[in-house]
CSV table of N, CA and C in Angstrom, one decimal:
chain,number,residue,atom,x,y,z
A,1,UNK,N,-32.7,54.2,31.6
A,1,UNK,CA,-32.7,52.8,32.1
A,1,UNK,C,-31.5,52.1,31.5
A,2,UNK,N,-31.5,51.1,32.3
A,2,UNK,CA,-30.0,50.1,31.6
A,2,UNK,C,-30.7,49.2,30.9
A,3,UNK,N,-30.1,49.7,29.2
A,3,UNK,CA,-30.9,48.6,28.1
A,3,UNK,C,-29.2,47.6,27.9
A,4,UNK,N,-28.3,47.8,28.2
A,4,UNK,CA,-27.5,46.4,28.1
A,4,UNK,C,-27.3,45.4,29.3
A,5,UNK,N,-27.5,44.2,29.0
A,5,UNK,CA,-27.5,42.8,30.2
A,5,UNK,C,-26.3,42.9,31.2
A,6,UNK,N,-25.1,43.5,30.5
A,6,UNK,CA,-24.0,43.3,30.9
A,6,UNK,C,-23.8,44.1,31.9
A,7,UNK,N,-24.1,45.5,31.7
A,7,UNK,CA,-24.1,46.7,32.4
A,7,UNK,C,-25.1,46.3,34.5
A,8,UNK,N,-26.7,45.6,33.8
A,8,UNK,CA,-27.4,44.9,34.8
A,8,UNK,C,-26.2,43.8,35.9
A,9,UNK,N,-25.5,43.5,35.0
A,9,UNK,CA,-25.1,42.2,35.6
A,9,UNK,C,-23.6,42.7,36.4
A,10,UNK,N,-22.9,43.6,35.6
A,10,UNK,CA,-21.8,44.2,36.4
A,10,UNK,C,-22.6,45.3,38.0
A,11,UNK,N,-23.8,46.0,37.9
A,11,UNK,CA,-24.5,46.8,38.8
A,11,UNK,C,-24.8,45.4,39.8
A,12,UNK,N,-25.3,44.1,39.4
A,12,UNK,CA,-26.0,43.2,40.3
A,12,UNK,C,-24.7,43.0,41.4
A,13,UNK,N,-23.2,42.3,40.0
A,13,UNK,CA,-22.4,42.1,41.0
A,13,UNK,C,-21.8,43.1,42.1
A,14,UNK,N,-21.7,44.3,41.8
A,14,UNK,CA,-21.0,45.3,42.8
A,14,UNK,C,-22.2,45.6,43.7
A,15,UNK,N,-23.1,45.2,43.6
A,15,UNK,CA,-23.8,45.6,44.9
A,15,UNK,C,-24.3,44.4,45.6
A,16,UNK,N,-24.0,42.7,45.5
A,16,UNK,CA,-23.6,41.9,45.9
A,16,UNK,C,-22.2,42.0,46.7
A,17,UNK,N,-21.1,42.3,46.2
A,17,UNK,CA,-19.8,42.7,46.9
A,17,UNK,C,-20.0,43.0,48.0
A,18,UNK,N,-20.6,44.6,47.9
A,18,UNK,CA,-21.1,45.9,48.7
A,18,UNK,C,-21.7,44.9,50.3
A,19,UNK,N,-23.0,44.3,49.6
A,19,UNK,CA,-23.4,43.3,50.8
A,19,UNK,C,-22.9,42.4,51.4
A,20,UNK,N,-21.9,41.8,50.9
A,20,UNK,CA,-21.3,40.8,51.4
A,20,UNK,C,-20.2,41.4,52.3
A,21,UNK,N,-19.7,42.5,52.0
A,21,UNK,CA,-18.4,43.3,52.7
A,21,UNK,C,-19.3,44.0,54.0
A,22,UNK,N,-20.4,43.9,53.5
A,22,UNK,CA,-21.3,45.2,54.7
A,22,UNK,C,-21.6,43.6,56.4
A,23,UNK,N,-22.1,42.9,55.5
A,23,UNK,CA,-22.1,41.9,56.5
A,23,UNK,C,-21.3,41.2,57.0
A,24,UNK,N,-20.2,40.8,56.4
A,24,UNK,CA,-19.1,40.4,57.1
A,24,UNK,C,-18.4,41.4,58.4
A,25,UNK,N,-18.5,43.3,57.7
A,25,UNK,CA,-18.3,44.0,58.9
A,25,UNK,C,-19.0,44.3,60.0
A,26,UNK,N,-20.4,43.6,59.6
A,26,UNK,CA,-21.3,43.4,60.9
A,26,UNK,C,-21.1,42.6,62.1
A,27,UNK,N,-20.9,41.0,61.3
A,27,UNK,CA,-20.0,40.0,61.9
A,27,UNK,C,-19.3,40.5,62.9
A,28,UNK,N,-18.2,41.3,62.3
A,28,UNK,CA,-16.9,41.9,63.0
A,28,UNK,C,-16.9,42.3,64.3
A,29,UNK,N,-17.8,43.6,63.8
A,29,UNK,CA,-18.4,44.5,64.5
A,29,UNK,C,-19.4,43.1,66.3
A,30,UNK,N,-20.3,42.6,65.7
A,30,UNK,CA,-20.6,41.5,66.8
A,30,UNK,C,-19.8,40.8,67.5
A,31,UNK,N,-18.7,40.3,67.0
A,31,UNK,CA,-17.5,39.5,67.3
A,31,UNK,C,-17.0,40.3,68.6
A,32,UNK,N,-16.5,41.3,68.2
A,32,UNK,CA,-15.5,42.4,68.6
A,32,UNK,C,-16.6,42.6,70.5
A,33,UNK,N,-17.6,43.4,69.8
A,33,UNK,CA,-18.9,43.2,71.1
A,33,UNK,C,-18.9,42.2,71.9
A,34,UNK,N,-19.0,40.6,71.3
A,34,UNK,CA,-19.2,39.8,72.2
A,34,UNK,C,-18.1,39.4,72.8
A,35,UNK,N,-16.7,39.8,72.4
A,35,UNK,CA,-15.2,39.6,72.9
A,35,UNK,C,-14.9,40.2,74.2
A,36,UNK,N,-15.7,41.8,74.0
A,36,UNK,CA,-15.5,42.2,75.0
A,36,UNK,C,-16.7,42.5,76.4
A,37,UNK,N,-17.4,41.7,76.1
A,37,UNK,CA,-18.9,41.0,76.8
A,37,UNK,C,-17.9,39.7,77.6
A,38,UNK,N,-17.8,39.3,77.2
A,38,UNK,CA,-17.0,37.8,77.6
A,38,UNK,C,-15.6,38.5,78.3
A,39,UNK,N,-15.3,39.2,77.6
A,39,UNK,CA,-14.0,39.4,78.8
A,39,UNK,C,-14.2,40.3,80.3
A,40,UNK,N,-14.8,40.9,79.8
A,40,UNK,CA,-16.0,42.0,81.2
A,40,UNK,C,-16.2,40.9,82.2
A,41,UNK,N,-16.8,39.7,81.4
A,41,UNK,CA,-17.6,38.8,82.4
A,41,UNK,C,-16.1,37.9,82.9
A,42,UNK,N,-15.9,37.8,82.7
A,42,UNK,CA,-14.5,37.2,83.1
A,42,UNK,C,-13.8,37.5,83.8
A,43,UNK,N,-13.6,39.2,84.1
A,43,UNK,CA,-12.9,39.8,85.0
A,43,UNK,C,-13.6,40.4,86.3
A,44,UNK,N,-15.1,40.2,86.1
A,44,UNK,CA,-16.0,40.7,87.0
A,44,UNK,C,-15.3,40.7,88.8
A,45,UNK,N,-14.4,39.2,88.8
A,45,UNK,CA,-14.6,38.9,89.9
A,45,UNK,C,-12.9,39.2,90.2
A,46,UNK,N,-12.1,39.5,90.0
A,46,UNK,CA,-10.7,39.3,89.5
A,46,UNK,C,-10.5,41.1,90.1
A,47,UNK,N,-9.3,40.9,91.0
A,47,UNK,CA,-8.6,42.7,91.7
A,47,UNK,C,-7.7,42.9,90.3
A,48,UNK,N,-7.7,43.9,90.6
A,48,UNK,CA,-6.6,44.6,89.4
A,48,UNK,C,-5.5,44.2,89.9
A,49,UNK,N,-4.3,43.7,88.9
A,49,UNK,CA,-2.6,43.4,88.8
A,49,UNK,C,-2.3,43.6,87.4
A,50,UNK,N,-1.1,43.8,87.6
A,50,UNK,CA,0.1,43.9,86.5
A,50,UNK,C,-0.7,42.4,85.3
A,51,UNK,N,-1.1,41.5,85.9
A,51,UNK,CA,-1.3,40.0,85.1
A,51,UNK,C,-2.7,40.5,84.1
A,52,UNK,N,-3.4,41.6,84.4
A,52,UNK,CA,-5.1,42.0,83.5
A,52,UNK,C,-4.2,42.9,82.5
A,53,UNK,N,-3.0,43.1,82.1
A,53,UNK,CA,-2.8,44.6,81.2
A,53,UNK,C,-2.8,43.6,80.5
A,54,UNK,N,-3.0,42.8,79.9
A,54,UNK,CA,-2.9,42.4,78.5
A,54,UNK,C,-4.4,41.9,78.4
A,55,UNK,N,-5.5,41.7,79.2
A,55,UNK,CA,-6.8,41.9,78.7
A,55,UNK,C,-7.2,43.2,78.7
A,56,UNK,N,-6.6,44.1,79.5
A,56,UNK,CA,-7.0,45.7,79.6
A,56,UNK,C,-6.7,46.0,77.9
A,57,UNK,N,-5.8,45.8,77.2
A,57,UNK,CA,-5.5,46.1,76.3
A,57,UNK,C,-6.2,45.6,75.0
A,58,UNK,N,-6.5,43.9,75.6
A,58,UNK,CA,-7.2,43.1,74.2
A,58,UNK,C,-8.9,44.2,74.1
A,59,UNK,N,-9.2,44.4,75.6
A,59,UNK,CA,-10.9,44.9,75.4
A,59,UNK,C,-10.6,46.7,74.7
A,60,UNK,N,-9.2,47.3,75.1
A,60,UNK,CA,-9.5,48.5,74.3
A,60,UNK,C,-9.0,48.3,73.3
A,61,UNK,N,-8.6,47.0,72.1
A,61,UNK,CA,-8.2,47.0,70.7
A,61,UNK,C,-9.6,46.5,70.2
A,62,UNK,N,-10.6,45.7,71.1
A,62,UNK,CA,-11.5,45.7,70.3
A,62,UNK,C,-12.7,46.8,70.4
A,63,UNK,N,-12.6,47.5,71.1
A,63,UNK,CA,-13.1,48.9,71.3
A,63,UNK,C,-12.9,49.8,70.2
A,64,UNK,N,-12.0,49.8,69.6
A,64,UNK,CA,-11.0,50.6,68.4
A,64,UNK,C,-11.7,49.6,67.2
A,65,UNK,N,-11.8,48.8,67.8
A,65,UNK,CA,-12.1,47.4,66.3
A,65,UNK,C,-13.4,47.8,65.7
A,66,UNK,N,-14.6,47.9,66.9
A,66,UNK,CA,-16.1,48.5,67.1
A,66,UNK,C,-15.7,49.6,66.1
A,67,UNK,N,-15.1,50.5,66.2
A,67,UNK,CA,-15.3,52.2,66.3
A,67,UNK,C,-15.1,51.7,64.6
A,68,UNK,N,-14.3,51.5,63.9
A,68,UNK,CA,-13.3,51.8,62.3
A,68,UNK,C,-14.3,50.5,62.1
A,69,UNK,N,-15.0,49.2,62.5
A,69,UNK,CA,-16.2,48.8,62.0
A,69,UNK,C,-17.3,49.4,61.7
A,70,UNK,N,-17.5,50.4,62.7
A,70,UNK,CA,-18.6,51.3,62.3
A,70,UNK,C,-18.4,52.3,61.5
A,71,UNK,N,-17.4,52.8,61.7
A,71,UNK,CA,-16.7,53.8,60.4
A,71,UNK,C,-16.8,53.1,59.2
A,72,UNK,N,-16.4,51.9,59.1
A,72,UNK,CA,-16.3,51.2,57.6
A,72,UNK,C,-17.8,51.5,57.1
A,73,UNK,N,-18.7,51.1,57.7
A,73,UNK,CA,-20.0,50.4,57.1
A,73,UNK,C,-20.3,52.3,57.1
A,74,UNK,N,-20.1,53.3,57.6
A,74,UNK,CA,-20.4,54.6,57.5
A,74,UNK,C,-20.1,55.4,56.6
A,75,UNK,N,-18.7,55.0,56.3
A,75,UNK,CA,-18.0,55.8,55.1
A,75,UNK,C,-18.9,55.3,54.0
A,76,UNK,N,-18.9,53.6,53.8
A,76,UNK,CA,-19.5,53.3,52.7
A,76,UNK,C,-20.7,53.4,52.6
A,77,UNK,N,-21.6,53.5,53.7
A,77,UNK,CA,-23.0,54.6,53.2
A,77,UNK,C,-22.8,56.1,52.4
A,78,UNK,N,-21.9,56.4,53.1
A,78,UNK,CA,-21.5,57.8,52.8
A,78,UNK,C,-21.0,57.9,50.9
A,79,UNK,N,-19.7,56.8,51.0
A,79,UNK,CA,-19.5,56.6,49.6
A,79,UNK,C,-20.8,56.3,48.3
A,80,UNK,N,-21.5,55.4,48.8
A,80,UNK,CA,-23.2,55.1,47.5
A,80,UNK,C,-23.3,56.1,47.9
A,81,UNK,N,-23.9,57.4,48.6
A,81,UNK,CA,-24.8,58.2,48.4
A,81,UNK,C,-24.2,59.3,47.4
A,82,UNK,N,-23.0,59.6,47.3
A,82,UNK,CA,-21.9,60.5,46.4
A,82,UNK,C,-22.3,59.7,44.9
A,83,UNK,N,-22.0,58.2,44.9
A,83,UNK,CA,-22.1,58.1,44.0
A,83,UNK,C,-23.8,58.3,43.4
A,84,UNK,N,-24.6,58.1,43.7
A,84,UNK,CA,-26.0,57.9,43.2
A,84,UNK,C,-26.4,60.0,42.9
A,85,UNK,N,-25.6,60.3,43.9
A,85,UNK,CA,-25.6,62.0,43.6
A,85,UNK,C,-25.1,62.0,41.8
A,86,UNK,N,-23.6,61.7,41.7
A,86,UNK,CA,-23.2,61.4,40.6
A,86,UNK,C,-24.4,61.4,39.6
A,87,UNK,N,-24.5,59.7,39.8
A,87,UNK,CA,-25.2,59.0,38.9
A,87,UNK,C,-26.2,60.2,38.7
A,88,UNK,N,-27.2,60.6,39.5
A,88,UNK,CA,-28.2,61.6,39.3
A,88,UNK,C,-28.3,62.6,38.4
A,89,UNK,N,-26.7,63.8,38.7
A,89,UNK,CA,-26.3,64.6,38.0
A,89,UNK,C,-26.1,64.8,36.7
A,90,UNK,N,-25.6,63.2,36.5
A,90,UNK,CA,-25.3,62.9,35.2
A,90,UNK,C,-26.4,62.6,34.4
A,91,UNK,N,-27.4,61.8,34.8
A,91,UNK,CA,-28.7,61.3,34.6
A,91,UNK,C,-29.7,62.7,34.0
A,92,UNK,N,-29.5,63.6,35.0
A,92,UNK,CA,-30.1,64.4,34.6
A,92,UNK,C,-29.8,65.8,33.7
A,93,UNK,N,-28.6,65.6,33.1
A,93,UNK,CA,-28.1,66.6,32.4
A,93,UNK,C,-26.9,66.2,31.1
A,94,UNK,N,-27.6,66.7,30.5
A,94,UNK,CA,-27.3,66.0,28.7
A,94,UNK,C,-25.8,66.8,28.9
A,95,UNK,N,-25.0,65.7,27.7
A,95,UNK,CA,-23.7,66.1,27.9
A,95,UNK,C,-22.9,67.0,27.6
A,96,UNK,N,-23.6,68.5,26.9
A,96,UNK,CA,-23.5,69.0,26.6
A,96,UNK,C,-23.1,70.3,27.9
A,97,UNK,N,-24.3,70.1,29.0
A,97,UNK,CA,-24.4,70.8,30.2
A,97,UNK,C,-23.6,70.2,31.3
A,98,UNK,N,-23.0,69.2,31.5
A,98,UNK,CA,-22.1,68.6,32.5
A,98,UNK,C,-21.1,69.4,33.1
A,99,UNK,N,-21.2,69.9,34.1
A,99,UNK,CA,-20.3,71.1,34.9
A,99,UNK,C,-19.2,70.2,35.4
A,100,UNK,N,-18.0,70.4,35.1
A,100,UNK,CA,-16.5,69.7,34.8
A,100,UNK,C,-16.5,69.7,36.2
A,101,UNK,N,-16.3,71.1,37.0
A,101,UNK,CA,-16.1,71.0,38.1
A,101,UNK,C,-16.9,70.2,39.3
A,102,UNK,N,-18.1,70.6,38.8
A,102,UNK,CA,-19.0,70.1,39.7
A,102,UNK,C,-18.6,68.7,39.9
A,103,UNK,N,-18.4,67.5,38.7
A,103,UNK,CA,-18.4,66.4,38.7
A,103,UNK,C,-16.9,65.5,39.4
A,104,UNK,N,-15.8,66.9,39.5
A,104,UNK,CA,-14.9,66.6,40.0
A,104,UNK,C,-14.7,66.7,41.5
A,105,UNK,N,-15.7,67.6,42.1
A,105,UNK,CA,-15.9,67.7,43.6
A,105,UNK,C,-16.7,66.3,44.1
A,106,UNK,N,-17.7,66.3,43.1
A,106,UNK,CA,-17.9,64.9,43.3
A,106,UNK,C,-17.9,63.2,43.2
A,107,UNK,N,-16.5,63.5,42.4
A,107,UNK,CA,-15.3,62.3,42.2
A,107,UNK,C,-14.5,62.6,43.4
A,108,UNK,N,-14.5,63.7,44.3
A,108,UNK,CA,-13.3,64.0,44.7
A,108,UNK,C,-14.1,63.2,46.6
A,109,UNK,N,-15.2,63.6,46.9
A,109,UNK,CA,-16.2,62.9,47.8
A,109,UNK,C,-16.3,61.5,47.9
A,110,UNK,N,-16.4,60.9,46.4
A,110,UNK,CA,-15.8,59.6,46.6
A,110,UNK,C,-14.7,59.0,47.0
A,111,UNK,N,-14.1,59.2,46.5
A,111,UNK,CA,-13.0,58.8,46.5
A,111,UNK,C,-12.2,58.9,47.8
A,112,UNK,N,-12.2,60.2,48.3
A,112,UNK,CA,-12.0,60.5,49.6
A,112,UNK,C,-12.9,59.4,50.7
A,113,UNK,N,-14.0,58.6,50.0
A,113,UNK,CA,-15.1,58.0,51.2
A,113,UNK,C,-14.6,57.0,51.2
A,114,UNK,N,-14.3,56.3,49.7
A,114,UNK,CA,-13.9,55.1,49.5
A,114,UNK,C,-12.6,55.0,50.4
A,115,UNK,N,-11.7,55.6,50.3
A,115,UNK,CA,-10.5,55.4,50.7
A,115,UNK,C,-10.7,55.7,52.1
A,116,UNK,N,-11.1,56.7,52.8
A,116,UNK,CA,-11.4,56.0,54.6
A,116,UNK,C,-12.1,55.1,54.7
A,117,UNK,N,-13.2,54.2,53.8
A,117,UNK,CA,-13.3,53.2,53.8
A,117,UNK,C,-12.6,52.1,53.9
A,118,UNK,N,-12.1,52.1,52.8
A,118,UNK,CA,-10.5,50.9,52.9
A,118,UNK,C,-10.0,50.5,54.1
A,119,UNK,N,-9.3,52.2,54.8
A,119,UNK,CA,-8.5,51.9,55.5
A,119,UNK,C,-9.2,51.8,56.9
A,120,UNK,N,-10.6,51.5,57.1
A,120,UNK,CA,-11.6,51.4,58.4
A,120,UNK,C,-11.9,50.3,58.0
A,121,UNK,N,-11.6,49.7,57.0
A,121,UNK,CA,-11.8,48.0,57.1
A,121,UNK,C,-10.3,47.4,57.3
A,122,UNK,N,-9.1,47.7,56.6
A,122,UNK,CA,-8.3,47.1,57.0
A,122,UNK,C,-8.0,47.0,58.6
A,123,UNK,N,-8.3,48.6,59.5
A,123,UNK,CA,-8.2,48.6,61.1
A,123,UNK,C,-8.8,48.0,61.4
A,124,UNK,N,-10.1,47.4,61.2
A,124,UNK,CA,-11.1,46.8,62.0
A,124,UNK,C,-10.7,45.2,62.1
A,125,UNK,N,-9.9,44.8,61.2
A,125,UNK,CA,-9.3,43.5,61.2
A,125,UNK,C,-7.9,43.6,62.0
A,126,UNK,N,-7.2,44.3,62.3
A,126,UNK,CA,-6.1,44.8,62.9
A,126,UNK,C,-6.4,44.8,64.3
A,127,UNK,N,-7.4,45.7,64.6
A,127,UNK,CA,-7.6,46.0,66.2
A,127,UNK,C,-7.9,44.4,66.6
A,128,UNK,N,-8.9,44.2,66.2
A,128,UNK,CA,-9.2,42.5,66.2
A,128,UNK,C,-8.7,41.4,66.7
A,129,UNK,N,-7.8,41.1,65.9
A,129,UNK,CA,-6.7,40.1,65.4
A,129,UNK,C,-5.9,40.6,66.7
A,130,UNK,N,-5.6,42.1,67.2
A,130,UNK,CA,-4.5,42.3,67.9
A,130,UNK,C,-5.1,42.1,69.8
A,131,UNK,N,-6.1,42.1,69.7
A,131,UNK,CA,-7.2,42.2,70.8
A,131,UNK,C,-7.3,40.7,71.1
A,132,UNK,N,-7.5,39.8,70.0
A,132,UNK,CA,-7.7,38.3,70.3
A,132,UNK,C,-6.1,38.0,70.3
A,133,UNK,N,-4.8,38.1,70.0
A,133,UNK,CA,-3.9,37.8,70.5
A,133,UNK,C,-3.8,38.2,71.9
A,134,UNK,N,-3.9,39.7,72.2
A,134,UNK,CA,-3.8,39.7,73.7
A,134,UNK,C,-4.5,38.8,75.1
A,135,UNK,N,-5.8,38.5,74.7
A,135,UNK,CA,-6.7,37.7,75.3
A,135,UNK,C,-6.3,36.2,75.1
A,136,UNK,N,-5.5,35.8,74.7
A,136,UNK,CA,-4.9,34.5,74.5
A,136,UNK,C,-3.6,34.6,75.3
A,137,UNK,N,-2.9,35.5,75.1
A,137,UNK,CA,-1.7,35.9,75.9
A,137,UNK,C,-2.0,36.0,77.5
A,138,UNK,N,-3.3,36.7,78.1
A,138,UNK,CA,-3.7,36.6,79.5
A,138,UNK,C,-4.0,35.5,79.8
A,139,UNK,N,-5.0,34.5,78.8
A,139,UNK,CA,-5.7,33.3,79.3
A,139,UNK,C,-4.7,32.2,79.3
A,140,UNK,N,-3.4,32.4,78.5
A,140,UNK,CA,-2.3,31.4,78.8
A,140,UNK,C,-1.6,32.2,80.3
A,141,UNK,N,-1.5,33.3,80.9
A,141,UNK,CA,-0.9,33.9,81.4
A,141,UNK,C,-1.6,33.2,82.6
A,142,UNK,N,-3.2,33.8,82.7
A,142,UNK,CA,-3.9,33.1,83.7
A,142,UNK,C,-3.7,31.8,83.8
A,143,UNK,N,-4.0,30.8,83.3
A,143,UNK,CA,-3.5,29.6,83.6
A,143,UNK,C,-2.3,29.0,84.4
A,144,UNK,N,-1.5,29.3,83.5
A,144,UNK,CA,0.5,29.6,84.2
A,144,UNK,C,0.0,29.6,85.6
A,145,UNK,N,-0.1,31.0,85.6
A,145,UNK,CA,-0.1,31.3,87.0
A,145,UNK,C,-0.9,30.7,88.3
A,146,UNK,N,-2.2,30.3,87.8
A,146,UNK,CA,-2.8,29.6,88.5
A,146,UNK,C,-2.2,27.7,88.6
A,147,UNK,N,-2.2,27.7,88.1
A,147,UNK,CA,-1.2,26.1,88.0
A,147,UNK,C,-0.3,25.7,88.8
A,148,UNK,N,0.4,26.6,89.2
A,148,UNK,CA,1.4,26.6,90.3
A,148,UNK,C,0.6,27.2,91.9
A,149,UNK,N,0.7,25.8,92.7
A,149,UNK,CA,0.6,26.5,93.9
A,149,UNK,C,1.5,27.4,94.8
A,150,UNK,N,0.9,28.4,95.5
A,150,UNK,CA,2.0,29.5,95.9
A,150,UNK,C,2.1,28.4,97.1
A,151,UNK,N,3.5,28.7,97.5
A,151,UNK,CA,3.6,28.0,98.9
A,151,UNK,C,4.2,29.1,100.4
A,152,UNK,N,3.3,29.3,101.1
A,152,UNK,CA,3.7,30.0,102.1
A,152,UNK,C,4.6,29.3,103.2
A,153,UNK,N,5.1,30.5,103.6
A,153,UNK,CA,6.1,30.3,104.7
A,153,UNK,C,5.5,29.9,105.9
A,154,UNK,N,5.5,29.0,106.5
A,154,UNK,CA,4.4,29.1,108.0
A,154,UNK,C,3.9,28.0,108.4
């Protein structure tokens, strides 16, 4: 058991982090869903032209955005459970028995989780951000274009 306060209080904070990172990629992840709910609905009625490739593109950046949100919040399941393996291994074997290797395969799992972690949170903000510029770029596009009446010959 954890007999120093400090130790309690560094464990409370990192798994406060953990939560707050987990939910914000939930957010994301919802955002991203309801972006491309709303854009679907938007185009329901609308023929395909040259003028939809830049919503065709915002709904498959947030498609990608879904996927590396999901992967974030997956890896970092994946990363606590390496670590609590850890913790376990160690927990359960005095330090005299600590198999070097063993502990390095399992530094080596984290770290490996952590870091496609990382980089499945920094994409998920990427796809995003690049998905909601495109859909800004159509909805100024749509507008333009509609704004001007065509004028036929006749």
């Amino acid at each position: 058991m954890i007999t120093n306060p400090n130790k309690e209080y560094i464990r409370d904070l990192q798994n406060n982090v953990i939560n707050e990172y987990s939910k914000y990629m939930y957010y994301m992840v919802a955002l991203a869903v309801a972006a491309i709910a709303y854009s679907v609905h938007l185009s329901l009625d609308l023929k395909f032209e040259y003028r939809q490739i830049p919503l065709g593109l915002a709904v498959a950046f947030w498609g990608f955005s879904v996927y590396c949100g999901l992967g974030y919040i997956n890896s970092t399941i994946v990363s606590m459970k390496e670590h609590a393996r850890k913790l376990e291994y160690l927990g359960s074997n005095i330090p005299q028995t600590i198999d070097q290797n063993h502990l390095q395969t399992l530094q080596g799992f984290m770290t490996a989780s952590q870091n496609k972690s990382n980089k499945m949170y920094r994409w998920n903000e990427r796809w995003f951000y690049l998905g909601l510029f495109l859909f800004l770029i159509w909805w100024v596009w749509k507008i333009y274009s509609n704004s001007y009446p065509v004028i036929s010959a006749g």
